[in-house]
Short mmCIF file of C-alpha atoms in Angstrom, two decimals:
data_model
loop_
_atom_site.label_atom_id
_atom_site.label_comp_id
_atom_site.label_asym_id
_atom_site.label_seq_id
_atom_site.Cartn_x
_atom_site.Cartn_y
_atom_site.Cartn_z
CA MET A 196 124.24 55.48 77.22
CA SER A 197 123.33 54.53 80.76
CA HIS A 198 125.29 55.89 83.70
CA PHE A 199 126.61 52.44 84.68
CA LYS A 200 127.65 51.55 81.13
CA LYS A 201 129.54 54.83 80.88
CA ILE A 202 131.36 54.13 84.14
CA PHE A 203 132.37 50.64 82.93
CA LEU A 204 133.59 51.96 79.59
CA GLN A 205 135.69 54.60 81.32
CA SER A 206 137.20 52.08 83.75
CA LYS A 207 140.59 50.43 83.37
CA ILE A 208 139.40 46.91 84.17
CA ASP A 209 141.84 44.14 83.25
CA PHE A 210 139.11 41.92 81.76
CA PRO A 211 141.16 38.77 80.97
CA MET A 212 142.65 38.62 84.47
CA LEU A 213 139.29 39.47 86.06
CA PHE A 214 137.61 36.69 84.09
CA ILE A 215 140.21 34.07 85.03
CA GLY A 216 140.27 35.06 88.71
CA THR A 217 136.48 35.14 89.02
CA SER A 218 136.13 31.82 87.18
CA ILE A 219 138.58 30.05 89.50
CA LEU A 220 136.81 31.49 92.56
CA LEU A 221 133.41 30.40 91.24
CA PHE A 222 134.80 26.93 90.54
CA ILE A 223 136.01 26.59 94.15
CA LEU A 224 132.67 27.89 95.44
CA VAL A 225 130.70 25.31 93.46
CA PHE A 226 133.17 22.62 94.53
CA LEU A 227 132.65 23.52 98.19
CA LEU A 228 128.89 23.53 97.84
CA ILE A 229 128.90 20.07 96.23
CA ASN A 230 131.61 18.39 98.29
CA TYR A 231 131.46 20.23 101.61
CA SER A 232 128.67 22.42 102.98
CA LEU A 233 126.94 25.78 102.84
CA LYS A 234 129.10 26.88 105.75
CA HIS A 235 132.31 26.28 103.76
CA PHE A 236 130.77 28.10 100.78
CA LEU A 237 129.87 31.12 102.91
CA LEU A 238 133.30 31.25 104.56
CA LEU A 239 134.99 31.47 101.16
CA ILE A 240 132.63 34.30 100.17
CA ILE A 241 133.41 36.15 103.42
CA GLY A 242 137.11 35.71 102.71
CA GLY A 243 136.61 37.07 99.20
CA ALA A 244 134.76 40.07 100.63
CA PHE A 245 137.58 40.67 103.10
CA GLY A 246 140.09 40.72 100.22
CA PHE A 247 137.89 43.08 98.19
CA VAL A 248 137.39 45.47 101.11
CA LEU A 249 141.01 45.41 102.27
CA PHE A 250 142.31 46.19 98.79
CA HIS A 251 139.78 48.85 97.91
CA SER A 252 140.17 50.69 101.22
CA SER A 253 143.95 50.05 101.49
CA PHE A 254 143.18 48.94 105.04
CA GLY A 255 146.41 47.80 106.65
CA PHE A 256 148.29 48.03 109.91
CA THR A 257 151.84 48.21 108.56
CA GLY A 258 151.56 51.34 106.45
CA SER A 259 149.31 53.21 108.87
CA TRP A 260 151.60 52.53 111.84
CA ARG A 261 154.54 53.68 109.74
CA ASN A 262 152.65 56.80 108.67
CA PHE A 263 152.02 57.64 112.30
CA ILE A 264 155.58 56.96 113.49
CA ASN A 265 157.24 58.76 110.56
CA GLU A 266 154.76 61.48 109.65
CA ARG A 267 152.42 61.66 112.66
CA LYS A 268 149.47 60.84 110.42
CA GLY A 269 146.96 58.92 112.52
CA ASN A 270 143.91 58.42 110.31
CA GLY A 271 144.88 54.81 109.51
CA ILE A 272 145.22 53.93 113.18
CA ARG A 273 141.93 55.66 114.00
CA SER A 274 140.13 53.63 111.32
CA GLN A 275 141.52 50.44 112.89
CA LEU A 276 140.37 51.54 116.34
CA LEU A 277 136.91 52.22 114.93
CA ALA A 278 136.76 48.77 113.29
CA ILE A 279 137.82 47.07 116.54
CA GLY A 280 135.34 49.14 118.53
CA LEU A 281 132.45 48.30 116.23
CA ALA A 282 133.34 44.60 116.11
CA MET A 283 133.59 44.24 119.89
CA LEU A 284 130.05 45.57 120.33
CA LEU A 285 128.71 42.30 118.90
CA ILE A 286 131.59 39.91 119.55
CA ILE A 287 131.94 40.20 123.34
CA PRO A 288 128.19 39.83 124.12
CA PHE A 289 127.87 36.75 121.92
CA ILE A 290 130.86 34.73 123.13
CA GLY A 291 129.53 31.46 124.52
CA ASN A 292 126.30 31.60 122.50
CA GLU A 293 125.45 29.33 119.60
CA SER A 294 126.58 30.20 116.07
CA LEU A 295 124.28 29.94 113.02
CA PHE A 296 125.61 26.46 112.35
CA GLY A 297 125.27 25.21 115.92
CA SER A 298 128.81 25.43 117.29
CA THR A 299 129.62 27.46 120.38
CA ILE A 300 131.01 30.92 119.61
CA VAL A 301 134.52 31.38 120.97
CA GLY A 302 136.60 34.53 121.22
CA ALA A 303 140.29 34.99 120.55
CA PHE A 304 142.08 34.48 123.85
CA GLY A 305 145.78 34.03 124.38
CA PRO A 306 148.03 33.93 127.40
CA VAL A 307 149.38 37.08 128.97
CA GLY A 308 152.99 36.04 129.09
CA VAL A 309 156.51 36.08 127.74
CA SER A 310 155.64 34.24 124.51
CA VAL A 311 153.14 36.95 123.51
CA ILE A 312 155.56 39.76 124.43
CA ILE A 313 158.44 38.32 122.38
CA GLY A 314 156.20 37.10 119.56
CA SER A 315 154.36 40.40 119.06
CA PHE A 316 157.64 42.34 119.13
CA LEU A 317 159.10 40.06 116.44
CA PHE A 318 155.89 40.38 114.44
CA GLY A 319 155.95 44.17 114.61
CA LEU A 320 159.58 44.22 113.50
CA GLY A 321 158.90 41.74 110.71
CA MET A 322 155.84 43.49 109.33
CA GLN A 323 157.82 46.65 108.61
CA LEU A 324 160.48 44.63 106.78
CA GLY A 325 158.09 42.27 105.03
CA GLY A 326 155.79 45.11 103.96
CA GLY A 327 152.51 43.88 105.42
CA CYS A 328 150.87 42.24 108.42
CA GLY A 329 148.89 38.98 108.22
CA SER A 330 145.96 40.30 106.22
CA GLY A 331 148.13 42.90 104.48
CA THR A 332 150.53 40.26 103.19
CA LEU A 333 147.62 38.19 101.90
CA TYR A 334 145.76 40.96 100.13
CA ASN A 335 148.85 42.56 98.63
CA ALA A 336 150.10 39.17 97.43
CA GLY A 337 146.67 38.46 95.94
CA ALA A 338 146.58 41.87 94.30
CA GLY A 339 149.72 41.18 92.29
CA ASN A 340 152.62 42.31 94.46
CA THR A 341 155.43 39.83 93.87
CA ARG A 342 157.53 40.95 96.84
CA MET A 343 154.56 40.20 99.09
CA LEU A 344 154.32 36.73 97.58
CA ILE A 345 157.88 36.14 98.79
CA THR A 346 156.92 37.49 102.21
CA LEU A 347 153.91 35.15 102.24
CA ILE A 348 155.98 32.06 101.41
CA PHE A 349 158.44 32.83 104.24
CA PHE A 350 155.54 33.77 106.54
CA ILE A 351 154.36 30.19 106.07
CA LEU A 352 157.86 28.84 106.80
CA GLY A 353 158.14 31.02 109.93
CA SER A 354 154.74 29.84 111.13
CA LEU A 355 155.82 26.22 110.76
CA LEU A 356 159.00 26.89 112.76
CA GLY A 357 156.86 28.62 115.38
CA THR A 358 154.69 25.52 115.77
CA LEU A 359 157.87 23.51 116.43
CA HIS A 360 159.09 25.82 119.19
CA LEU A 361 155.81 27.06 120.72
CA PRO A 362 155.68 24.45 123.53
CA TRP A 363 159.05 25.71 124.82
CA TRP A 364 157.92 29.33 124.68
CA LEU A 365 154.76 28.42 126.54
CA SER A 366 156.89 26.99 129.35
CA LEU A 367 158.10 30.54 130.08
CA PRO A 368 156.26 32.69 132.70
CA SER A 369 152.64 33.46 131.87
CA PHE A 370 149.44 34.51 133.63
CA GLY A 371 147.38 32.41 131.23
CA ALA A 372 144.48 33.78 129.19
CA VAL A 373 142.75 36.75 130.86
CA SER A 374 139.28 37.76 129.71
CA LEU A 375 138.14 41.21 130.80
CA SER A 376 134.48 40.27 130.64
CA SER A 377 135.01 37.48 133.16
CA TYR A 378 136.24 40.14 135.60
CA MET A 379 133.83 42.98 134.94
CA ASN A 380 130.90 41.60 132.91
CA THR A 381 129.95 42.57 129.37
CA ILE A 382 128.78 46.20 129.55
CA PRO A 383 131.62 47.46 131.79
CA THR A 384 134.10 45.67 129.49
CA LEU A 385 132.62 47.41 126.45
CA ILE A 386 132.76 50.79 128.20
CA PHE A 387 136.29 50.22 129.51
CA GLN A 388 137.67 49.06 126.17
CA GLY A 389 135.75 51.77 124.30
CA ALA A 390 137.39 54.34 126.58
CA LEU A 391 140.85 52.88 125.95
CA LEU A 392 140.33 52.90 122.18
CA SER A 393 139.11 56.52 122.38
CA ILE A 394 142.17 57.54 124.42
CA ILE A 395 144.49 56.03 121.79
CA ALA A 396 142.57 57.87 119.06
CA MET A 397 142.94 61.13 120.99
CA VAL A 398 146.67 60.51 121.48
CA THR A 399 147.07 60.16 117.68
CA ILE A 400 145.14 63.44 117.20
CA TYR A 401 147.30 65.15 119.83
CA TYR A 402 150.51 64.14 118.02
CA GLU A 403 149.07 65.19 114.69
CA LYS A 404 148.10 68.59 116.07
CA ARG A 405 151.60 69.06 117.47
CA GLY A 406 152.89 68.81 113.93
CA GLU A 407 150.75 71.86 113.15
CA GLU A 408 149.32 70.16 110.12
CA GLU A 409 145.74 69.49 109.20
CA ILE A 410 144.27 66.49 111.00
CA SER A 411 144.00 63.56 108.61
CA THR A 412 140.49 62.19 108.31
CA ILE A 413 139.05 58.73 107.79
CA TYR A 414 136.39 60.08 105.46
CA SER A 415 136.63 62.58 102.65
CA LYS A 416 134.11 63.18 99.91
CA THR A 417 135.27 62.50 96.38
CA ASN A 418 133.94 63.74 93.07
CA SER A 419 133.40 60.17 91.86
CA SER A 420 130.00 58.52 92.20
CA PHE A 421 129.27 56.05 95.01
CA PHE A 422 128.96 53.16 92.55
CA LYS A 423 132.27 53.96 90.86
CA VAL A 424 134.18 54.09 94.14
CA LEU A 425 132.43 50.95 95.44
CA ILE A 426 133.40 48.82 92.44
CA PHE A 427 136.68 50.31 91.29
CA GLY A 428 138.18 51.30 94.59
CA ASN A 429 139.86 54.11 96.47
CA TRP A 430 137.40 53.76 99.35
CA PRO A 431 137.52 56.15 102.29
CA LEU A 432 139.01 54.45 105.37
CA LEU A 433 135.63 54.84 107.10
CA TRP A 434 134.00 52.47 104.60
CA GLY A 435 136.80 49.97 105.13
CA ALA A 436 136.50 50.11 108.93
CA ILE A 437 132.72 49.56 108.87
CA ALA A 438 132.95 46.78 106.27
CA ILE A 439 135.76 44.99 108.16
CA ALA A 440 133.78 45.13 111.40
CA PHE A 441 130.66 43.84 109.66
CA LEU A 442 132.51 40.98 107.95
CA SER A 443 134.33 39.94 111.13
CA ILE A 444 130.99 39.76 112.98
CA THR A 445 129.48 37.76 110.09
CA MET A 446 132.42 35.40 110.25
CA LEU A 447 131.89 34.97 114.00
CA PHE A 448 128.31 33.85 113.51
CA ILE A 449 129.13 31.51 110.63
CA ALA A 450 132.47 29.98 111.68
CA GLY A 451 131.81 30.11 115.42
CA HIS A 452 135.13 31.87 116.03
CA THR A 453 136.64 35.28 115.46
CA TRP A 454 138.53 36.30 112.31
CA SER A 455 141.93 34.71 112.22
CA VAL A 456 144.64 34.48 109.56
CA THR A 457 147.90 32.93 110.69
CA PHE A 458 146.72 29.57 112.01
CA ALA A 459 146.23 28.59 108.37
CA PHE A 460 149.82 29.53 107.47
CA GLY A 461 151.15 27.07 110.04
CA LEU A 462 148.74 24.47 108.72
CA TRP A 463 149.76 25.03 105.08
CA GLY A 464 153.41 24.79 106.12
CA ALA A 465 152.73 21.58 108.03
CA LYS A 466 150.89 20.09 105.04
CA ILE A 467 153.79 20.91 102.70
CA ALA A 468 156.28 19.55 105.25
CA SER A 469 154.24 16.33 105.45
CA GLN A 470 154.33 16.04 101.66
CA ILE A 471 158.14 16.11 101.69
CA GLY A 472 158.38 13.52 104.44
CA ILE A 473 158.56 15.52 107.68
CA ASP A 474 156.23 13.96 110.23
CA VAL A 475 154.90 17.11 111.92
CA SER A 476 152.08 15.14 113.55
CA GLN A 477 154.64 14.11 116.16
CA TRP A 478 155.33 17.71 117.10
CA GLU A 479 153.67 18.64 120.37
CA TYR A 480 151.75 21.57 118.83
CA TRP A 481 150.14 19.35 116.21
CA LYS A 482 149.01 16.87 118.84
CA GLY A 483 146.54 19.42 120.20
CA ASN A 484 142.89 18.58 119.60
CA TYR A 485 142.08 21.30 117.08
CA GLN A 486 145.46 21.23 115.36
CA ALA A 487 145.49 17.44 114.94
CA GLN A 488 142.03 17.49 113.36
CA ALA A 489 143.03 20.29 111.02
CA LEU A 490 146.19 18.43 110.02
CA GLN A 491 144.33 15.19 109.35
CA GLY A 492 141.57 16.84 107.33
CA SER A 493 141.62 18.66 104.03
CA ILE A 494 142.73 22.30 103.95
CA LEU A 495 139.30 23.06 102.48
CA ASN A 496 137.82 21.82 105.75
CA ASP A 497 139.66 24.47 107.75
CA SER A 498 137.65 27.66 108.26
CA VAL A 499 140.71 29.92 108.60
CA SER A 500 142.22 28.56 105.39
CA LEU A 501 138.95 29.11 103.54
CA THR A 502 138.79 32.80 104.43
CA ASN A 503 142.48 33.22 103.56
CA ILE A 504 141.98 31.61 100.15
CA GLY A 505 138.92 33.78 99.55
CA LEU A 506 140.90 36.83 100.64
CA LEU A 507 143.62 36.13 98.04
CA PHE A 508 141.03 35.84 95.27
CA GLY A 509 138.98 38.79 96.51
CA ALA A 510 142.07 41.01 96.38
CA PHE A 511 142.99 39.66 92.94
CA ILE A 512 139.52 40.51 91.61
CA ALA A 513 139.52 43.95 93.26
CA SER A 514 142.95 44.80 91.85
CA ASN A 515 141.82 43.89 88.33
CA LEU A 516 138.65 45.93 88.73
CA SER A 517 140.74 48.89 89.86
CA GLY A 518 142.89 48.64 86.75
CA LYS A 519 146.15 48.02 88.64
CA SER A 520 148.79 47.69 85.96
CA ASN A 521 150.56 44.42 85.27
CA SER A 522 154.01 45.89 85.84
CA LYS A 523 157.34 44.18 85.32
CA ILE A 524 158.89 42.54 88.36
CA ASN A 525 161.51 44.81 89.83
CA ILE A 526 162.86 43.60 93.16
CA SER A 527 166.42 44.34 94.09
CA LEU A 528 168.44 42.14 96.40
CA LEU A 529 168.07 43.95 99.73
CA PRO A 530 164.26 44.35 99.59
CA PHE A 531 164.17 40.69 98.58
CA PHE A 532 166.07 39.72 101.75
CA ALA A 533 163.85 42.04 103.77
CA ALA A 534 160.80 40.15 102.47
CA ILE A 535 162.38 36.83 103.51
CA LEU A 536 163.40 38.08 106.96
CA GLY A 537 160.12 39.90 107.51
CA GLY A 538 158.10 36.86 106.50
CA VAL A 539 159.99 34.51 108.83
CA LEU A 540 159.82 36.95 111.75
CA MET A 541 156.08 37.49 111.28
CA GLY A 542 155.33 33.80 110.94
CA TYR A 543 157.40 32.84 113.97
CA GLY A 544 156.19 35.84 115.98
CA ALA A 545 152.52 35.23 115.21
CA ARG A 546 152.76 31.68 116.49
CA LEU A 547 154.39 32.79 119.75
CA ALA A 548 152.00 35.71 120.14
CA PHE A 549 148.84 33.67 119.51
CA GLY A 550 148.02 35.57 116.36
CA CYS A 551 148.83 38.48 114.10
CA SER A 552 147.32 41.94 113.81
CA ILE A 553 144.02 40.19 113.04
CA GLY A 554 143.95 37.11 115.29
CA ALA A 555 145.57 38.74 118.33
CA LEU A 556 145.11 42.52 117.97
CA PHE A 557 141.79 42.91 116.16
CA SER A 558 140.00 39.78 117.34
CA GLY A 559 141.79 39.65 120.71
CA ILE A 560 140.70 43.14 121.75
CA ALA A 561 137.27 42.67 120.16
CA SER A 562 136.91 39.55 122.36
CA GLY A 563 137.98 41.40 125.51
CA SER A 564 141.25 39.51 125.85
CA ILE A 565 144.14 41.20 127.65
CA HIS A 566 146.66 39.52 125.33
CA GLY A 567 145.31 41.70 122.49
CA TRP A 568 146.35 44.85 124.37
CA LEU A 569 149.72 43.35 125.25
CA TRP A 570 150.16 42.48 121.57
CA LEU A 571 149.39 46.07 120.57
CA VAL A 572 152.05 47.55 122.89
CA PHE A 573 154.87 45.20 121.91
CA ALA A 574 154.06 44.94 118.21
CA PHE A 575 154.02 48.73 118.00
CA SER A 576 157.42 48.81 119.73
CA GLY A 577 158.71 46.19 117.29
CA SER A 578 157.34 48.23 114.41
CA TYR A 579 159.23 51.28 115.65
CA TYR A 580 162.54 49.40 115.42
CA GLY A 581 161.47 47.76 112.16
CA ILE A 582 160.98 51.21 110.64
CA LYS A 583 164.49 52.18 111.80
CA LEU A 584 165.85 49.08 110.05
CA ARG A 585 164.07 49.71 106.72
CA PRO A 586 166.71 52.06 105.22
CA TYR A 587 169.37 49.33 105.69
CA PHE A 588 167.30 47.22 103.29
CA LYS A 589 166.73 50.11 100.89
CA LEU A 590 163.05 50.22 101.76
CA MET B 114 156.84 28.51 73.50
CA VAL B 115 159.04 28.28 76.62
CA LEU B 116 160.39 31.72 75.86
CA PHE B 117 156.83 33.03 75.55
CA PHE B 118 155.92 31.79 79.04
CA PHE B 119 159.22 33.04 80.44
CA GLU B 120 158.44 36.51 79.09
CA LYS B 121 154.94 36.38 80.60
CA LEU B 122 156.35 35.47 84.01
CA LYS B 123 158.29 38.71 84.15
CA ARG B 124 155.06 40.51 84.99
CA GLU B 125 153.73 40.74 88.56
CA LYS B 126 150.07 39.84 88.01
CA ASN B 127 151.02 36.86 85.85
CA ILE B 128 153.17 35.55 88.72
CA THR B 129 150.24 36.05 91.10
CA LEU B 130 147.91 34.22 88.76
CA LEU B 131 150.39 31.34 88.51
CA PHE B 132 150.60 31.28 92.31
CA LEU B 133 146.79 31.16 92.61
CA ILE B 134 146.58 28.33 90.07
CA LEU B 135 149.30 26.38 91.92
CA LEU B 136 147.39 27.00 95.17
CA VAL B 137 144.24 25.50 93.64
CA VAL B 138 146.25 22.48 92.41
CA PHE B 139 147.71 22.08 95.91
CA LEU B 140 144.20 22.26 97.41
CA GLY B 141 143.00 19.66 94.92
CA ILE B 142 145.84 17.27 95.73
CA ASP B 143 145.30 17.79 99.46
CA HIS B 144 141.56 17.21 99.07
CA MET B 145 142.10 13.96 97.17
CA LYS B 146 144.71 12.78 99.67
CA GLU B 147 142.66 13.51 102.76
CA ARG B 148 139.29 12.49 101.32
CA ASN B 149 139.50 9.11 102.94
CA ASN B 150 140.47 10.18 106.40
CA PHE B 151 138.65 13.42 106.95
CA ASN B 152 135.22 14.10 108.23
CA ILE B 153 133.54 16.72 106.09
CA ASN B 154 131.66 18.17 109.01
CA LEU B 155 133.47 21.33 110.11
CA GLU B 156 131.88 21.07 113.53
CA GLU B 157 134.22 18.16 114.12
CA GLN B 158 136.87 20.76 114.74
CA ASN B 159 135.90 21.30 118.30
CA HIS B 160 135.91 25.02 118.89
CA ASN B 161 134.63 24.48 122.39
CA GLU B 162 138.01 23.22 123.43
CA HIS B 163 139.63 26.54 123.92
CA GLN B 164 142.77 25.79 125.81
CA GLU B 165 146.14 27.39 125.35
CA GLY B 166 147.48 26.54 121.94
CA ASP B 167 144.34 24.67 121.04
CA SER B 168 142.17 26.96 118.96
CA PRO B 169 142.08 28.53 115.54
CA CYS B 170 141.66 32.02 116.90
CA GLY B 171 144.84 33.71 116.00
CA MET B 172 146.88 30.63 116.66
#
């Protein structure tokens, strides 16, 4: 018996679910290739890879921030810092250049102002109640977590509400978008941001050491073979960080913009609202150039939606490869309300803050935007209070 | 038959699969509806216009 065959026979793959999920994904891929373009096809594949990587490496902001605040374990945060650091090495230098499909590459820039401060705080609070950030909600929902599906649905509702109120929030004091590289050029920006990321990593190590426990690592060798871990999961965080950085750079060169998640939630909400007779096209937010075009076109024509859809399916496939059990739904009332509240807060907050942990934090910092750093400070503060609120919801 | 499906929907992954199928149906309906008024070219979404509140990047 070959090595690979033995590994497959020993695995706990849920074959029926894996077959259905893969078949639907392949159907959408073929549909995109026939009706749309190679670019759409590739964006769905990248989204699928994101879902696969996120699930297999359990790469998320919510849990790792909570681990650090509650238990002083910083390996999750350090893996995120590494991913951001790697991504920025290729994102910042290429902003303004041409993407593979001819569009100009743009970074993720948002205003440094009150809307981002309030929005990121609400997002941080909401992600601890909802149980996941933007990408975390998507991949956990795709992997078969019903509570996260509830969070996702209310995330979409919150995003829609955010698009209604954003113009008012933007009327509050703001310095506008501030790009570090426009002040200090590319190399100094990379050095400066690299230093800041390193300082945060060292702070997490300092707090861990104070607890007199062993420093948690982002890589540990397992007894399982490389192939087995790669396909069936339980990746070291290091693999996740490198893969996320690689995929976000690939997305930049294909889509022409950085990785983003929550724009699509607002769009999906607006589409559903339009179906039930609410004319969102008259809302100021949806009159913007990009937003109006996205609203008029098909969801399959929106690059952010494509990666999100791929991410859902990628996580679904990964969870069935890992043998995640098809457990009975067991959500009590308070965690159910926490999912609703967390979803709405995250959706609304992400709109105000010009993105979530991906669009604002990951892509913002990797683009050299000051609003990404502002987002980090206030979302972390919000998370702190969100963690304090969790016991009231029996979480 | 109804009871059979009801029993199936008590399990988490079955709910997720139903959600994914409904999402695909929603995408199909949206595609059919917008087919007449959309331009398939993604470049039409002008990423160069990167003003406040006017970009996909995290917004």
